[in-house]
GROMACS .gro file of N, CA and C in nm:
model
  363
    1MET      N    1  -7.161  -2.151   0.603
    1MET     CA    2  -7.074  -2.148   0.719
    1MET      C    3  -7.010  -2.312   0.686
    2GLY      N    4  -6.886  -2.279   0.566
    2GLY     CA    5  -6.819  -2.389   0.570
    2GLY      C    6  -6.671  -2.375   0.589
    3SER      N    7  -6.591  -2.479   0.603
    3SER     CA    8  -6.465  -2.491   0.644
    3SER      C    9  -6.354  -2.445   0.547
    4THR      N   10  -6.272  -2.369   0.655
    4THR     CA   11  -6.164  -2.319   0.572
    4THR      C   12  -6.033  -2.431   0.520
    5GLY      N   13  -5.993  -2.394   0.413
    5GLY     CA   14  -5.931  -2.548   0.367
    5GLY      C   15  -5.879  -2.525   0.233
    6ASN      N   16  -5.817  -2.568   0.152
    6ASN     CA   17  -5.757  -2.547   0.018
    6ASN      C   18  -5.822  -2.617  -0.059
    7GLY      N   19  -5.982  -2.667  -0.057
    7GLY     CA   20  -6.054  -2.684  -0.143
    7GLY      C   21  -6.046  -2.833  -0.166
    8MET      N   22  -5.950  -2.929  -0.121
    8MET     CA   23  -5.945  -3.085  -0.176
    8MET      C   24  -6.007  -3.166  -0.076
    9PHE      N   25  -6.080  -3.253  -0.123
    9PHE     CA   26  -6.157  -3.339  -0.072
    9PHE      C   27  -6.089  -3.449  -0.004
   10GLY      N   28  -5.960  -3.438  -0.015
   10GLY     CA   29  -5.869  -3.561   0.048
   10GLY      C   30  -5.850  -3.517   0.207
   11MET      N   31  -5.884  -3.406   0.240
   11MET     CA   32  -5.858  -3.381   0.355
   11MET      C   33  -5.988  -3.455   0.442
   12TYR      N   34  -6.094  -3.482   0.388
   12TYR     CA   35  -6.183  -3.570   0.497
   12TYR      C   36  -6.142  -3.717   0.463
   13SER      N   37  -6.052  -3.776   0.382
   13SER     CA   38  -6.019  -3.900   0.353
   13SER      C   39  -5.962  -3.961   0.486
   14GLY      N   40  -5.946  -4.084   0.516
   14GLY     CA   41  -5.885  -4.128   0.597
   14GLY      C   42  -5.879  -4.138   0.741
   15GLY      N   43  -6.016  -4.083   0.790
   15GLY     CA   44  -6.031  -4.019   0.925
   15GLY      C   45  -5.926  -3.913   0.955
   16GLY      N   46  -5.909  -3.840   0.846
   16GLY     CA   47  -5.805  -3.726   0.894
   16GLY      C   48  -5.681  -3.718   0.815
   17ALA      N   49  -5.648  -3.877   0.775
   17ALA     CA   50  -5.509  -3.831   0.710
   17ALA      C   51  -5.483  -3.770   0.590
   18GLY      N   52  -5.601  -3.715   0.485
   18GLY     CA   53  -5.556  -3.688   0.428
   18GLY      C   54  -5.541  -3.509   0.418
   19SER      N   55  -5.535  -3.494   0.572
   19SER     CA   56  -5.491  -3.320   0.564
   19SER      C   57  -5.350  -3.316   0.618
   20ILE      N   58  -5.299  -3.448   0.628
   20ILE     CA   59  -5.127  -3.427   0.674
   20ILE      C   60  -5.047  -3.384   0.571
   21ALA      N   61  -4.996  -3.301   0.579
   21ALA     CA   62  -4.885  -3.235   0.498
   21ALA      C   63  -4.802  -3.329   0.439
   22ASN      N   64  -4.751  -3.354   0.337
   22ASN     CA   65  -4.668  -3.417   0.274
   22ASN      C   66  -4.634  -3.556   0.341
   23GLY      N   67  -4.753  -3.608   0.386
   23GLY     CA   68  -4.730  -3.726   0.426
   23GLY      C   69  -4.691  -3.795   0.540
   24GLY      N   70  -4.665  -3.675   0.641
   24GLY     CA   71  -4.637  -3.675   0.741
   24GLY      C   72  -4.704  -3.753   0.859
   25ASP      N   73  -4.680  -3.810   0.962
   25ASP     CA   74  -4.732  -3.867   1.032
   25ASP      C   75  -4.722  -3.822   1.222
   26GLY      N   76  -4.679  -3.755   1.206
   26GLY     CA   77  -4.658  -3.689   1.354
   26GLY      C   78  -4.760  -3.618   1.392
   27CYS      N   79  -4.773  -3.591   1.550
   27CYS     CA   80  -4.884  -3.532   1.611
   27CYS      C   81  -4.808  -3.414   1.678
   28PRO      N   82  -4.876  -3.308   1.637
   28PRO     CA   83  -4.784  -3.183   1.735
   28PRO      C   84  -4.829  -3.189   1.878
   29ILE      N   85  -4.732  -3.119   1.935
   29ILE     CA   86  -4.719  -3.108   2.111
   29ILE      C   87  -4.804  -2.983   2.131
   30GLU      N   88  -4.802  -2.851   2.011
   30GLU     CA   89  -4.864  -2.744   2.073
   30GLU      C   90  -4.893  -2.689   1.958
   31ILE      N   91  -5.042  -2.655   1.918
   31ILE     CA   92  -5.108  -2.584   1.809
   31ILE      C   93  -5.164  -2.456   1.867
   32GLU      N   94  -5.073  -2.328   1.815
   32GLU     CA   95  -5.152  -2.198   1.860
   32GLU      C   96  -5.211  -2.132   1.781
   33ASN      N   97  -5.260  -2.060   1.832
   33ASN     CA   98  -5.386  -1.935   1.717
   33ASN      C   99  -5.465  -2.021   1.613
   34ILE      N  100  -5.579  -2.076   1.705
   34ILE     CA  101  -5.637  -2.157   1.608
   34ILE      C  102  -5.758  -2.092   1.639
   35ARG      N  103  -5.836  -2.043   1.518
   35ARG     CA  104  -5.931  -1.944   1.488
   35ARG      C  105  -6.070  -2.078   1.507
   36LEU      N  106  -6.143  -2.091   1.533
   36LEU     CA  107  -6.270  -2.172   1.564
   36LEU      C  108  -6.343  -2.172   1.451
   37GLU      N  109  -6.416  -2.252   1.401
   37GLU     CA  110  -6.549  -2.236   1.305
   37GLU      C  111  -6.671  -2.237   1.382
   38ASP      N  112  -6.792  -2.200   1.294
   38ASP     CA  113  -6.911  -2.234   1.340
   38ASP      C  114  -6.927  -2.180   1.504
   39VAL      N  115  -6.862  -2.090   1.524
   39VAL     CA  116  -6.893  -2.037   1.676
   39VAL      C  117  -7.055  -1.980   1.676
   40ALA      N  118  -7.083  -1.905   1.570
   40ALA     CA  119  -7.226  -1.858   1.641
   40ALA      C  120  -7.335  -1.940   1.641
   41ILE      N  121  -7.335  -2.080   1.555
   41ILE     CA  122  -7.409  -2.200   1.573
   41ILE      C  123  -7.347  -2.317   1.659
   42SER      N  124  -7.276  -2.262   1.759
   42SER     CA  125  -7.219  -2.388   1.849
   42SER      C  126  -7.314  -2.384   1.981
   43GLU      N  127  -7.324  -2.507   2.033
   43GLU     CA  128  -7.381  -2.522   2.135
   43GLU      C  129  -7.380  -2.402   2.260
   44TYR      N  130  -7.256  -2.378   2.267
   44TYR     CA  131  -7.232  -2.249   2.417
   44TYR      C  132  -7.302  -2.135   2.344
   45PHE      N  133  -7.281  -2.082   2.218
   45PHE     CA  134  -7.345  -1.954   2.172
   45PHE      C  135  -7.497  -1.954   2.168
   46LEU      N  136  -7.536  -2.070   2.096
   46LEU     CA  137  -7.681  -2.084   2.127
   46LEU      C  138  -7.777  -2.103   2.262
   47ASN      N  139  -7.689  -2.137   2.354
   47ASN     CA  140  -7.713  -2.148   2.501
   47ASN      C  141  -7.711  -2.022   2.573
   48HIS      N  142  -7.619  -1.942   2.523
   48HIS     CA  143  -7.591  -1.816   2.631
   48HIS      C  144  -7.582  -1.715   2.546
   49ASN      N  145  -7.586  -1.704   2.391
   49ASN     CA  146  -7.590  -1.581   2.310
   49ASN      C  147  -7.464  -1.503   2.363
   50ASP      N  148  -7.373  -1.574   2.383
   50ASP     CA  149  -7.225  -1.493   2.412
   50ASP      C  150  -7.122  -1.606   2.370
   51VAL      N  151  -6.980  -1.556   2.384
   51VAL     CA  152  -6.871  -1.621   2.397
   51VAL      C  153  -6.818  -1.670   2.517
   52PRO      N  154  -6.740  -1.742   2.549
   52PRO     CA  155  -6.663  -1.756   2.662
   52PRO      C  156  -6.558  -1.664   2.669
   53SER      N  157  -6.522  -1.619   2.776
   53SER     CA  158  -6.408  -1.502   2.764
   53SER      C  159  -6.250  -1.575   2.774
   54ALA      N  160  -6.164  -1.507   2.747
   54ALA     CA  161  -6.002  -1.541   2.738
   54ALA      C  162  -5.961  -1.587   2.856
   55GLY      N  163  -5.897  -1.671   2.850
   55GLY     CA  164  -5.834  -1.783   2.962
   55GLY      C  165  -5.925  -1.870   3.036
   56GLU      N  166  -6.034  -1.886   2.933
   56GLU     CA  167  -6.111  -1.997   3.032
   56GLU      C  168  -6.047  -2.134   2.951
   57PRO      N  169  -6.054  -2.252   3.030
   57PRO     CA  170  -5.973  -2.378   2.958
   57PRO      C  171  -6.054  -2.438   2.863
   58VAL      N  172  -6.034  -2.507   2.802
   58VAL     CA  173  -6.102  -2.536   2.669
   58VAL      C  174  -6.015  -2.735   2.662
   59GLU      N  175  -6.081  -2.811   2.576
   59GLU     CA  176  -6.014  -2.934   2.541
   59GLU      C  177  -6.071  -2.974   2.395
   60LEU      N  178  -6.000  -3.034   2.352
   60LEU     CA  179  -6.052  -3.083   2.223
   60LEU      C  180  -6.121  -3.218   2.238
   61ALA      N  181  -6.248  -3.212   2.184
   61ALA     CA  182  -6.347  -3.351   2.211
   61ALA      C  183  -6.304  -3.456   2.154
   62MET      N  184  -6.294  -3.579   2.252
   62MET     CA  185  -6.219  -3.690   2.190
   62MET      C  186  -6.315  -3.804   2.105
   63GLN      N  187  -6.417  -3.731   2.062
   63GLN     CA  188  -6.507  -3.801   1.975
   63GLN      C  189  -6.577  -3.674   1.911
   64LEU      N  190  -6.557  -3.712   1.755
   64LEU     CA  191  -6.662  -3.634   1.615
   64LEU      C  192  -6.802  -3.582   1.715
   65ILE      N  193  -6.792  -3.461   1.699
   65ILE     CA  194  -6.964  -3.433   1.731
   65ILE      C  195  -7.001  -3.384   1.572
   66ASN      N  196  -7.070  -3.410   1.523
   66ASN     CA  197  -7.138  -3.379   1.371
   66ASN      C  198  -7.041  -3.417   1.283
   67LYS      N  199  -6.992  -3.510   1.287
   67LYS     CA  200  -6.880  -3.540   1.214
   67LYS      C  201  -6.765  -3.421   1.185
   68ARG      N  202  -6.746  -3.369   1.325
   68ARG     CA  203  -6.606  -3.253   1.327
   68ARG      C  204  -6.541  -3.257   1.416
   69LEU      N  205  -6.445  -3.199   1.418
   69LEU     CA  206  -6.342  -3.225   1.539
   69LEU      C  207  -6.376  -3.089   1.619
   70ALA      N  208  -6.422  -3.090   1.730
   70ALA     CA  209  -6.520  -3.002   1.809
   70ALA      C  210  -6.418  -2.929   1.941
   71VAL      N  211  -6.436  -2.826   1.995
   71VAL     CA  212  -6.378  -2.757   2.101
   71VAL      C  213  -6.462  -2.755   2.210
   72VAL      N  214  -6.411  -2.781   2.325
   72VAL     CA  215  -6.563  -2.768   2.445
   72VAL      C  216  -6.454  -2.704   2.550
   73LEU      N  217  -6.587  -2.638   2.602
   73LEU     CA  218  -6.537  -2.550   2.753
   73LEU      C  219  -6.520  -2.658   2.841
   74THR      N  220  -6.432  -2.660   2.925
   74THR     CA  221  -6.385  -2.748   2.999
   74THR      C  222  -6.474  -2.742   3.109
   75SER      N  223  -6.514  -2.665   3.173
   75SER     CA  224  -6.622  -2.658   3.287
   75SER      C  225  -6.746  -2.704   3.244
   76THR      N  226  -6.781  -2.663   3.144
   76THR     CA  227  -6.913  -2.727   3.104
   76THR      C  228  -6.943  -2.847   2.991
   77GLN      N  229  -6.858  -2.859   2.941
   77GLN     CA  230  -6.849  -2.942   2.807
   77GLN      C  231  -6.940  -2.937   2.684
   78GLU      N  232  -6.963  -2.798   2.673
   78GLU     CA  233  -7.051  -2.754   2.592
   78GLU      C  234  -6.963  -2.717   2.451
   79VAL      N  235  -6.969  -2.746   2.319
   79VAL     CA  236  -6.909  -2.731   2.228
   79VAL      C  237  -6.916  -2.572   2.211
   80ILE      N  238  -6.767  -2.522   2.151
   80ILE     CA  239  -6.763  -2.395   2.149
   80ILE      C  240  -6.762  -2.376   2.031
   81GLY      N  241  -6.713  -2.436   1.935
   81GLY     CA  242  -6.671  -2.442   1.782
   81GLY      C  243  -6.602  -2.521   1.744
   82ASN      N  244  -6.592  -2.554   1.622
   82ASN     CA  245  -6.481  -2.664   1.524
   82ASN      C  246  -6.372  -2.610   1.473
   83LEU      N  247  -6.280  -2.710   1.503
   83LEU     CA  248  -6.159  -2.677   1.424
   83LEU      C  249  -6.186  -2.689   1.259
   84PRO      N  250  -6.104  -2.555   1.220
   84PRO     CA  251  -6.078  -2.602   1.081
   84PRO      C  252  -6.036  -2.759   1.010
   85VAL      N  253  -6.109  -2.783   0.904
   85VAL     CA  254  -6.069  -2.944   0.836
   85VAL      C  255  -5.938  -2.933   0.825
   86SER      N  256  -5.861  -2.851   0.819
   86SER     CA  257  -5.681  -2.852   0.791
   86SER      C  258  -5.616  -2.938   0.911
   87TYR      N  259  -5.719  -2.933   1.043
   87TYR     CA  260  -5.682  -2.992   1.153
   87TYR      C  261  -5.728  -3.142   1.166
   88ASN      N  262  -5.804  -3.179   1.046
   88ASN     CA  263  -5.820  -3.300   1.024
   88ASN      C  264  -5.725  -3.423   1.097
   89TYR      N  265  -5.611  -3.388   1.091
   89TYR     CA  266  -5.498  -3.494   1.118
   89TYR      C  267  -5.508  -3.544   1.249
   90LEU      N  268  -5.563  -3.446   1.339
   90LEU     CA  269  -5.566  -3.472   1.483
   90LEU      C  270  -5.670  -3.561   1.531
   91ASN      N  271  -5.745  -3.599   1.419
   91ASN     CA  272  -5.833  -3.714   1.482
   91ASN      C  273  -5.742  -3.853   1.477
   92LEU      N  274  -5.675  -3.844   1.405
   92LEU     CA  275  -5.558  -3.968   1.405
   92LEU      C  276  -5.474  -3.973   1.526
   93CYS      N  277  -5.472  -3.863   1.605
   93CYS     CA  278  -5.338  -3.845   1.708
   93CYS      C  279  -5.462  -3.881   1.813
   94ILE      N  280  -5.589  -3.833   1.828
   94ILE     CA  281  -5.681  -3.885   1.915
   94ILE      C  282  -5.697  -4.047   1.931
   95LYS      N  283  -5.690  -4.090   1.820
   95LYS     CA  284  -5.693  -4.196   1.808
   95LYS      C  285  -5.577  -4.276   1.848
   96LYS      N  286  -5.471  -4.219   1.849
   96LYS     CA  287  -5.360  -4.271   1.903
   96LYS      C  288  -5.329  -4.263   2.054
   97GLY      N  289  -5.427  -4.200   2.125
   97GLY     CA  290  -5.420  -4.153   2.269
   97GLY      C  291  -5.391  -4.037   2.316
   98LYS      N  292  -5.388  -3.944   2.209
   98LYS     CA  293  -5.326  -3.833   2.248
   98LYS      C  294  -5.460  -3.735   2.286
   99ARG      N  295  -5.433  -3.652   2.382
   99ARG     CA  296  -5.530  -3.555   2.429
   99ARG      C  297  -5.494  -3.421   2.426
  100TYR      N  298  -5.559  -3.337   2.403
  100TYR     CA  299  -5.563  -3.187   2.365
  100TYR      C  300  -5.612  -3.102   2.444
  101SER      N  301  -5.570  -3.031   2.521
  101SER     CA  302  -5.640  -2.922   2.602
  101SER      C  303  -5.566  -2.788   2.619
  102GLY      N  304  -5.607  -2.691   2.630
  102GLY     CA  305  -5.579  -2.552   2.651
  102GLY      C  306  -5.646  -2.410   2.704
  103ALA      N  307  -5.652  -2.306   2.644
  103ALA     CA  308  -5.714  -2.221   2.660
  103ALA      C  309  -5.763  -2.132   2.573
  104ILE      N  310  -5.868  -2.068   2.600
  104ILE     CA  311  -5.888  -1.930   2.511
  104ILE      C  312  -5.796  -1.862   2.529
  105LYS      N  313  -5.777  -1.806   2.377
  105LYS     CA  314  -5.640  -1.691   2.380
  105LYS      C  315  -5.727  -1.543   2.361
  106SER      N  316  -5.840  -1.550   2.278
  106SER     CA  317  -5.910  -1.457   2.257
  106SER      C  318  -6.048  -1.483   2.208
  107SER      N  319  -6.150  -1.374   2.237
  107SER     CA  320  -6.301  -1.426   2.158
  107SER      C  321  -6.377  -1.264   2.194
  108GLY      N  322  -6.461  -1.287   2.103
  108GLY     CA  323  -6.567  -1.159   2.105
  108GLY      C  324  -6.665  -1.179   2.008
  109LEU      N  325  -6.778  -1.086   1.993
  109LEU     CA  326  -6.870  -1.064   1.915
  109LEU      C  327  -6.858  -0.988   1.778
  110LEU      N  328  -6.743  -0.938   1.788
  110LEU     CA  329  -6.770  -0.835   1.655
  110LEU      C  330  -6.636  -0.852   1.593
  111PRO      N  331  -6.648  -0.854   1.474
  111PRO     CA  332  -6.786  -0.845   1.355
  111PRO      C  333  -6.884  -0.909   1.365
  112ILE      N  334  -6.824  -1.063   1.424
  112ILE     CA  335  -6.906  -1.174   1.405
  112ILE      C  336  -6.853  -1.258   1.543
  113PRO      N  337  -6.942  -1.339   1.582
  113PRO     CA  338  -6.867  -1.396   1.727
  113PRO      C  339  -6.750  -1.500   1.683
  114PHE      N  340  -6.645  -1.471   1.745
  114PHE     CA  341  -6.495  -1.555   1.698
  114PHE      C  342  -6.442  -1.580   1.852
  115ILE      N  343  -6.371  -1.697   1.832
  115ILE     CA  344  -6.279  -1.747   1.939
  115ILE      C  345  -6.135  -1.825   1.863
  116VAL      N  346  -6.037  -1.778   1.914
  116VAL     CA  347  -5.925  -1.845   1.928
  116VAL      C  348  -5.840  -1.897   2.023
  117VAL      N  349  -5.803  -2.036   1.996
  117VAL     CA  350  -5.744  -2.121   2.110
  117VAL      C  351  -5.618  -2.153   2.049
  118ASN      N  352  -5.575  -2.204   2.188
  118ASN     CA  353  -5.439  -2.279   2.203
  118ASN      C  354  -5.468  -2.404   2.265
  119LEU      N  355  -5.395  -2.500   2.172
  119LEU     CA  356  -5.421  -2.671   2.211
  119LEU      C  357  -5.284  -2.732   2.242
  120TYR      N  358  -5.254  -2.783   2.353
  120TYR     CA  359  -5.144  -2.863   2.384
  120TYR      C  360  -5.152  -2.995   2.436
  121ALA      N  361  -5.050  -3.078   2.393
  121ALA     CA  362  -5.095  -3.239   2.406
  121ALA      C  363  -5.042  -3.241   2.542
   0.00000   0.00000   0.00000
């Protein structure tokens, strides 16, 4: 259950700075169609043996969980999945005081449990 990315360990360096393309430092206002990782081993899936429904409100956890940027269901604060490491730069945005919330765009159990979210600052 690895992470998607370009295979460069730099994505993990500097609290996420290594994942910023072309050395930019901007924090996005919206990030759409993020397919979460580790859904089938997430806290929510292990507790409910299911995925939350489309439209449910979510937020990006303000602290790393198991050294990853995690998305939690707003109503229960259960982790529903991790962001791909290509979004590690958002850790720097969080440290600058940005908060990200949004909703589940789609989810399902087949062929494997999946969740797609949209996040907005």
